Amino acid sequence: GSRAQRKQRQAEESLRPYIGRVEPEKLCELLKCHSPVGSWCQVVRENGVLIPKCVCPQSCPRQRAPVCSVLGRTYGNECLLHKEACRKRRRTGLAHTGPCLVPKAKCTEEELSQFPYRLLDWFLLLSRMGESYAPAAPPQNCLSHAQRTQLAQQRFTILDKNKDGKLSRRDLRKLRYKRMPLEHCATPFFQSCDRNRNRKVTLQEWTTCLVDRSEAWFYHFMSVRMGSRKLCPTIKENVL
Ligand SMILES: [Ca+2]
Ligand SMILES: [Ca+2]
């Protein structure tokens, strides 16, 4: 952090001519904090003079004045934000005062019910990506139950990074791609797959949840919307 310390000294030097002539609070607004990492400007008394100084808070007032950090986390007040930033040695800026506004689209029941099918579709797409030769790749509705299960299992193995045979929150972070369909349904979906609520999704839980629910939704969709439960009308032989 010597570079940060140098920058800090320069920033403090540039304000020195104004000390005693401008309100120290105003000077604080002008002082950028580089060092210590995570610090914020406070008015402190040094040799009897009030000066702006970048400090790491040791304690914070209980007063509630929520702020939102640039990382999208709400803190009870700005002091608490800097206290944590200092502890984690991370530069965390203030995004705005007031609690963070989270534009969270709610996953509707209908979306949640079709999510497994959309997810399998997406896995199918991923599994075919990078394949140079795809012999008339059949759509998902033409896959057999065994093939869907195989697809779900393949993806499980890929996602289970630490190979403990369970999917945890950590493993599932890999899934958070912007291109994933109905992404806002991912969390409620995985929670619903974790039948015994131990925060881990086993292969058994995963395939049951993904494949059975996918097929249930699709059968329902076909019979209601299309008036037929026939899944794959054209292609007979198919390959995954
Ligand atoms: Ca795992
Ligand atoms: Ca579980």
CSV table of C-alpha atoms and ligand atoms in Angstrom, one decimal:
chain,number,residue,atom,x,y,z
A,1,GLY,CA,0.0,0.0,0.0
A,2,SER,CA,2.9,2.5,-0.3
A,3,ARG,CA,1.4,3.9,-3.5
A,4,ALA,CA,-1.9,4.5,-1.8
A,5,GLN,CA,-0.1,6.1,1.1
A,6,ARG,CA,1.7,8.4,-1.2
A,7,LYS,CA,-1.5,9.4,-2.9
A,8,GLN,CA,-3.0,9.9,0.5
A,9,ARG,CA,-0.2,12.3,1.6
A,10,GLN,CA,-0.6,14.2,-1.7
A,11,ALA,CA,-4.3,14.6,-1.2
A,12,GLU,CA,-3.9,15.8,2.3
A,13,GLU,CA,-1.1,18.2,1.3
A,14,SER,CA,-3.3,19.8,-1.3
A,15,LEU,CA,-5.9,20.7,1.4
A,16,ARG,CA,-3.4,22.0,3.9
A,17,PRO,CA,-3.5,25.7,2.7
A,18,TYR,CA,-7.3,25.7,3.5
A,19,ILE,CA,-7.1,24.3,7.0
A,20,GLY,CA,-8.3,26.9,9.5
A,21,ARG,CA,-9.9,29.0,6.7
A,22,VAL,CA,-12.5,26.6,5.4
A,23,GLU,CA,-14.9,24.5,7.6
A,24,PRO,CA,-13.2,21.1,8.1
A,25,GLU,CA,-16.4,19.3,7.2
A,26,LYS,CA,-16.3,20.9,3.8
A,27,LEU,CA,-12.7,19.9,3.4
A,28,CYS,CA,-13.7,16.3,4.2
A,29,GLU,CA,-16.0,16.3,1.3
A,30,LEU,CA,-13.0,17.2,-0.9
A,31,LEU,CA,-10.6,14.7,0.6
A,32,LYS,CA,-10.4,11.4,-1.3
A,33,CYS,CA,-9.4,8.5,0.9
A,34,HIS,CA,-6.9,6.1,-0.5
A,35,SER,CA,-5.3,4.9,2.7
A,36,PRO,CA,-6.0,3.1,4.9
A,37,VAL,CA,-8.0,1.0,2.5
A,38,GLY,CA,-11.7,1.4,3.2
A,39,SER,CA,-11.3,4.5,5.3
A,40,TRP,CA,-13.5,7.6,5.2
A,41,CYS,CA,-12.9,11.2,6.0
A,42,GLN,CA,-13.5,12.4,9.5
A,43,VAL,CA,-12.7,15.7,11.2
A,44,VAL,CA,-10.2,15.0,13.9
A,45,ARG,CA,-8.2,17.2,16.3
A,46,GLU,CA,-4.5,17.1,15.8
A,47,ASN,CA,-2.3,19.4,17.9
A,48,GLY,CA,-5.3,21.5,18.7
A,49,VAL,CA,-6.3,22.0,15.1
A,50,LEU,CA,-9.4,20.4,13.5
A,51,ILE,CA,-8.3,18.7,10.3
A,52,PRO,CA,-9.9,16.3,7.8
A,53,LYS,CA,-8.4,12.9,8.0
A,54,CYS,CA,-9.0,9.5,6.5
A,55,VAL,CA,-9.6,7.0,9.2
A,56,CYS,CA,-11.0,3.5,9.8
A,57,PRO,CA,-13.9,3.7,12.3
A,58,GLN,CA,-13.3,1.8,15.5
A,59,SER,CA,-16.9,2.1,16.6
A,60,CYS,CA,-20.0,3.5,14.9
A,61,PRO,CA,-23.1,5.3,16.2
A,62,ARG,CA,-26.2,3.2,16.5
A,63,GLN,CA,-28.1,5.9,14.6
A,64,ARG,CA,-30.0,4.5,11.6
A,65,ALA,CA,-29.2,6.4,8.4
A,66,PRO,CA,-29.0,3.6,5.8
A,67,VAL,CA,-26.7,3.8,2.9
A,68,CYS,CA,-26.1,1.6,-0.1
A,69,SER,CA,-22.6,0.5,-1.1
A,70,VAL,CA,-21.5,0.2,-4.7
A,71,LEU,CA,-21.5,-3.5,-4.1
A,72,GLY,CA,-25.3,-3.3,-3.6
A,73,ARG,CA,-25.3,-3.9,0.2
A,74,THR,CA,-27.3,-1.8,2.6
A,75,TYR,CA,-25.6,-0.6,5.8
A,76,GLY,CA,-27.3,0.9,8.9
A,77,ASN,CA,-25.1,4.0,8.4
A,78,GLU,CA,-22.1,5.1,6.4
A,79,CYS,CA,-19.8,4.5,9.3
A,80,LEU,CA,-20.7,0.8,9.3
A,81,LEU,CA,-20.0,0.6,5.6
A,82,HIS,CA,-16.4,1.9,6.2
A,83,LYS,CA,-15.9,-0.2,9.3
A,84,GLU,CA,-16.5,-3.3,7.2
A,85,ALA,CA,-14.6,-2.0,4.2
A,86,CYS,CA,-11.6,-1.4,6.5
A,87,ARG,CA,-11.9,-4.8,8.1
A,88,LYS,CA,-12.0,-6.5,4.8
A,89,ARG,CA,-9.3,-4.2,3.4
A,90,ARG,CA,-11.6,-3.4,0.5
A,91,ARG,CA,-12.3,-0.1,-1.2
A,92,THR,CA,-16.1,0.1,-1.0
A,93,GLY,CA,-17.7,3.3,-2.1
A,94,LEU,CA,-21.0,4.7,-1.3
A,95,ALA,CA,-23.5,4.3,-4.1
A,96,HIS,CA,-26.3,6.4,-2.6
A,97,THR,CA,-27.9,7.3,0.7
A,98,GLY,CA,-30.9,5.2,1.7
A,99,PRO,CA,-31.2,1.4,1.5
A,100,CYS,CA,-30.3,-0.3,-1.8
A,101,LEU,CA,-33.1,-0.6,-4.2
A,102,VAL,CA,-33.2,-4.1,-5.5
A,103,PRO,CA,-35.1,-4.5,-8.8
A,104,LYS,CA,-36.1,-8.1,-8.1
A,105,ALA,CA,-38.6,-9.5,-10.4
A,106,LYS,CA,-40.7,-12.0,-8.6
A,107,CYS,CA,-40.8,-15.5,-10.0
A,108,THR,CA,-44.4,-16.3,-10.7
A,109,GLU,CA,-45.9,-19.7,-10.1
A,110,GLU,CA,-46.3,-20.2,-13.9
A,111,GLU,CA,-42.7,-19.3,-14.5
A,112,LEU,CA,-41.5,-21.5,-11.8
A,113,SER,CA,-43.5,-24.4,-13.2
A,114,GLN,CA,-41.9,-24.1,-16.6
A,115,PHE,CA,-38.4,-23.3,-15.2
A,116,PRO,CA,-37.2,-26.9,-15.2
A,117,TYR,CA,-38.0,-27.4,-18.8
A,118,ARG,CA,-36.4,-24.1,-19.8
A,119,LEU,CA,-33.3,-25.0,-17.7
A,120,LEU,CA,-33.0,-28.4,-19.4
A,121,ASP,CA,-33.4,-26.7,-22.8
A,122,TRP,CA,-30.6,-24.5,-21.8
A,123,PHE,CA,-28.4,-27.4,-20.7
A,124,LEU,CA,-29.1,-29.1,-24.0
A,125,LEU,CA,-27.9,-26.0,-25.8
A,126,LEU,CA,-24.8,-25.8,-23.6
A,127,SER,CA,-24.0,-29.5,-24.1
A,128,ARG,CA,-24.1,-29.0,-27.9
A,129,MET,CA,-22.1,-25.9,-27.9
A,130,GLY,CA,-18.6,-26.5,-29.3
A,131,GLU,CA,-19.7,-29.6,-31.1
A,132,SER,CA,-18.6,-29.2,-34.6
A,133,TYR,CA,-21.0,-31.8,-35.9
A,134,ALA,CA,-24.5,-32.0,-34.7
A,135,PRO,CA,-26.5,-34.5,-36.8
A,136,ALA,CA,-29.9,-32.9,-36.9
A,137,ALA,CA,-29.9,-32.3,-33.2
A,138,PRO,CA,-33.4,-33.1,-31.9
A,139,PRO,CA,-35.2,-30.6,-29.7
A,140,GLN,CA,-35.7,-31.4,-26.1
A,141,ASN,CA,-39.3,-32.6,-26.5
A,142,CYS,CA,-37.8,-35.4,-28.6
A,143,LEU,CA,-35.5,-36.7,-25.9
A,144,SER,CA,-36.4,-39.8,-24.0
A,145,HIS,CA,-36.7,-39.8,-20.2
A,146,ALA,CA,-33.4,-41.6,-20.1
A,147,GLN,CA,-31.8,-38.9,-22.2
A,148,ARG,CA,-33.1,-36.1,-20.1
A,149,THR,CA,-31.9,-37.8,-17.0
A,150,GLN,CA,-28.5,-38.2,-18.7
A,151,LEU,CA,-28.4,-34.6,-19.6
A,152,ALA,CA,-29.3,-33.5,-16.0
A,153,GLN,CA,-26.6,-35.8,-14.6
A,154,GLN,CA,-24.0,-34.5,-17.0
A,155,ARG,CA,-24.7,-31.0,-15.9
A,156,PHE,CA,-24.7,-32.0,-12.3
A,157,THR,CA,-21.1,-33.4,-12.7
A,158,ILE,CA,-20.0,-30.2,-14.3
A,159,LEU,CA,-21.5,-28.0,-11.7
A,160,ASP,CA,-20.3,-30.0,-8.7
A,161,LYS,CA,-16.9,-28.4,-8.7
A,162,ASN,CA,-15.6,-29.8,-5.5
A,163,LYS,CA,-16.9,-33.3,-6.4
A,164,ASP,CA,-18.6,-34.0,-3.1
A,165,GLY,CA,-21.7,-35.3,-4.9
A,166,LYS,CA,-23.9,-32.3,-3.8
A,167,LEU,CA,-24.7,-29.0,-5.3
A,168,SER,CA,-24.3,-26.2,-2.8
A,169,ARG,CA,-24.8,-22.4,-3.2
A,170,ARG,CA,-21.2,-22.2,-4.2
A,171,ASP,CA,-21.5,-24.7,-7.0
A,172,LEU,CA,-24.7,-23.1,-8.3
A,173,ARG,CA,-23.1,-19.7,-8.6
A,174,LYS,CA,-21.7,-21.0,-11.9
A,175,LEU,CA,-25.2,-21.0,-13.2
A,176,ARG,CA,-25.7,-17.3,-12.9
A,177,TYR,CA,-25.4,-16.3,-16.5
A,178,LYS,CA,-27.3,-13.5,-17.9
A,179,ARG,CA,-28.4,-15.6,-20.7
A,180,MET,CA,-30.0,-18.2,-18.6
A,181,PRO,CA,-33.8,-18.2,-19.2
A,182,LEU,CA,-36.0,-17.0,-16.3
A,183,GLU,CA,-32.9,-16.4,-14.2
A,184,HIS,CA,-34.9,-14.8,-11.4
A,185,CYS,CA,-36.6,-18.2,-10.8
A,186,ALA,CA,-33.2,-20.0,-10.2
A,187,THR,CA,-33.1,-19.5,-6.4
A,188,PRO,CA,-36.7,-20.5,-5.7
A,189,PHE,CA,-36.3,-23.5,-8.0
A,190,PHE,CA,-33.2,-24.8,-6.3
A,191,GLN,CA,-34.8,-24.3,-2.9
A,192,SER,CA,-37.7,-26.3,-4.0
A,193,CYS,CA,-35.4,-29.1,-5.3
A,194,ASP,CA,-33.7,-29.4,-1.9
A,195,ARG,CA,-36.4,-31.6,-0.5
A,196,ASN,CA,-34.9,-32.2,2.9
A,197,ARG,CA,-33.8,-28.5,3.3
A,198,ASN,CA,-30.2,-29.2,4.1
A,199,ARG,CA,-29.0,-26.5,1.6
A,200,LYS,CA,-27.5,-29.2,-0.6
A,201,VAL,CA,-29.0,-30.7,-3.7
A,202,THR,CA,-28.0,-34.3,-4.2
A,203,LEU,CA,-27.9,-36.0,-7.6
A,204,GLN,CA,-31.1,-37.8,-6.7
A,205,GLU,CA,-32.9,-34.5,-5.7
A,206,TRP,CA,-31.5,-32.8,-8.8
A,207,THR,CA,-32.6,-35.3,-11.4
A,208,THR,CA,-36.0,-35.9,-9.8
A,209,CYS,CA,-36.7,-32.2,-9.6
A,210,LEU,CA,-35.3,-31.3,-13.0
A,211,VAL,CA,-36.5,-34.2,-15.2
A,212,ASP,CA,-39.8,-35.2,-13.6
A,213,ARG,CA,-41.0,-31.6,-13.2
A,214,SER,CA,-39.8,-30.8,-16.7
A,215,GLU,CA,-41.8,-33.6,-18.1
A,216,ALA,CA,-44.8,-32.9,-16.0
A,217,TRP,CA,-44.9,-29.3,-17.2
A,218,PHE,CA,-44.4,-30.3,-20.8
A,219,TYR,CA,-47.1,-32.9,-20.8
A,220,HIS,CA,-49.5,-30.5,-19.2
A,221,PHE,CA,-48.5,-27.8,-21.7
A,222,MET,CA,-49.0,-30.1,-24.6
A,223,SER,CA,-52.3,-31.4,-23.6
A,224,VAL,CA,-53.7,-28.0,-22.6
A,225,ARG,CA,-52.3,-25.8,-25.3
A,226,MET,CA,-51.9,-28.3,-28.2
A,227,GLY,CA,-54.7,-30.8,-27.3
A,228,SER,CA,-52.2,-33.6,-27.6
A,229,ARG,CA,-49.8,-35.4,-25.3
A,230,LYS,CA,-47.6,-36.5,-28.1
A,231,LEU,CA,-44.2,-35.2,-27.3
A,232,CYS,CA,-42.2,-35.6,-30.5
A,233,PRO,CA,-44.3,-35.8,-33.6
A,234,THR,CA,-41.6,-35.9,-36.3
A,235,ILE,CA,-38.3,-37.4,-35.4
A,236,LYS,CA,-38.2,-41.1,-34.3
A,237,GLU,CA,-34.6,-41.8,-33.9
A,238,ASN,CA,-32.7,-39.3,-31.8
A,239,VAL,CA,-29.4,-38.7,-30.3
A,240,LEU,CA,-28.4,-36.5,-27.5
B,1,CA,CA,-20.4,-29.7,-4.5
B,2,CA,CA,-30.9,-31.7,0.1
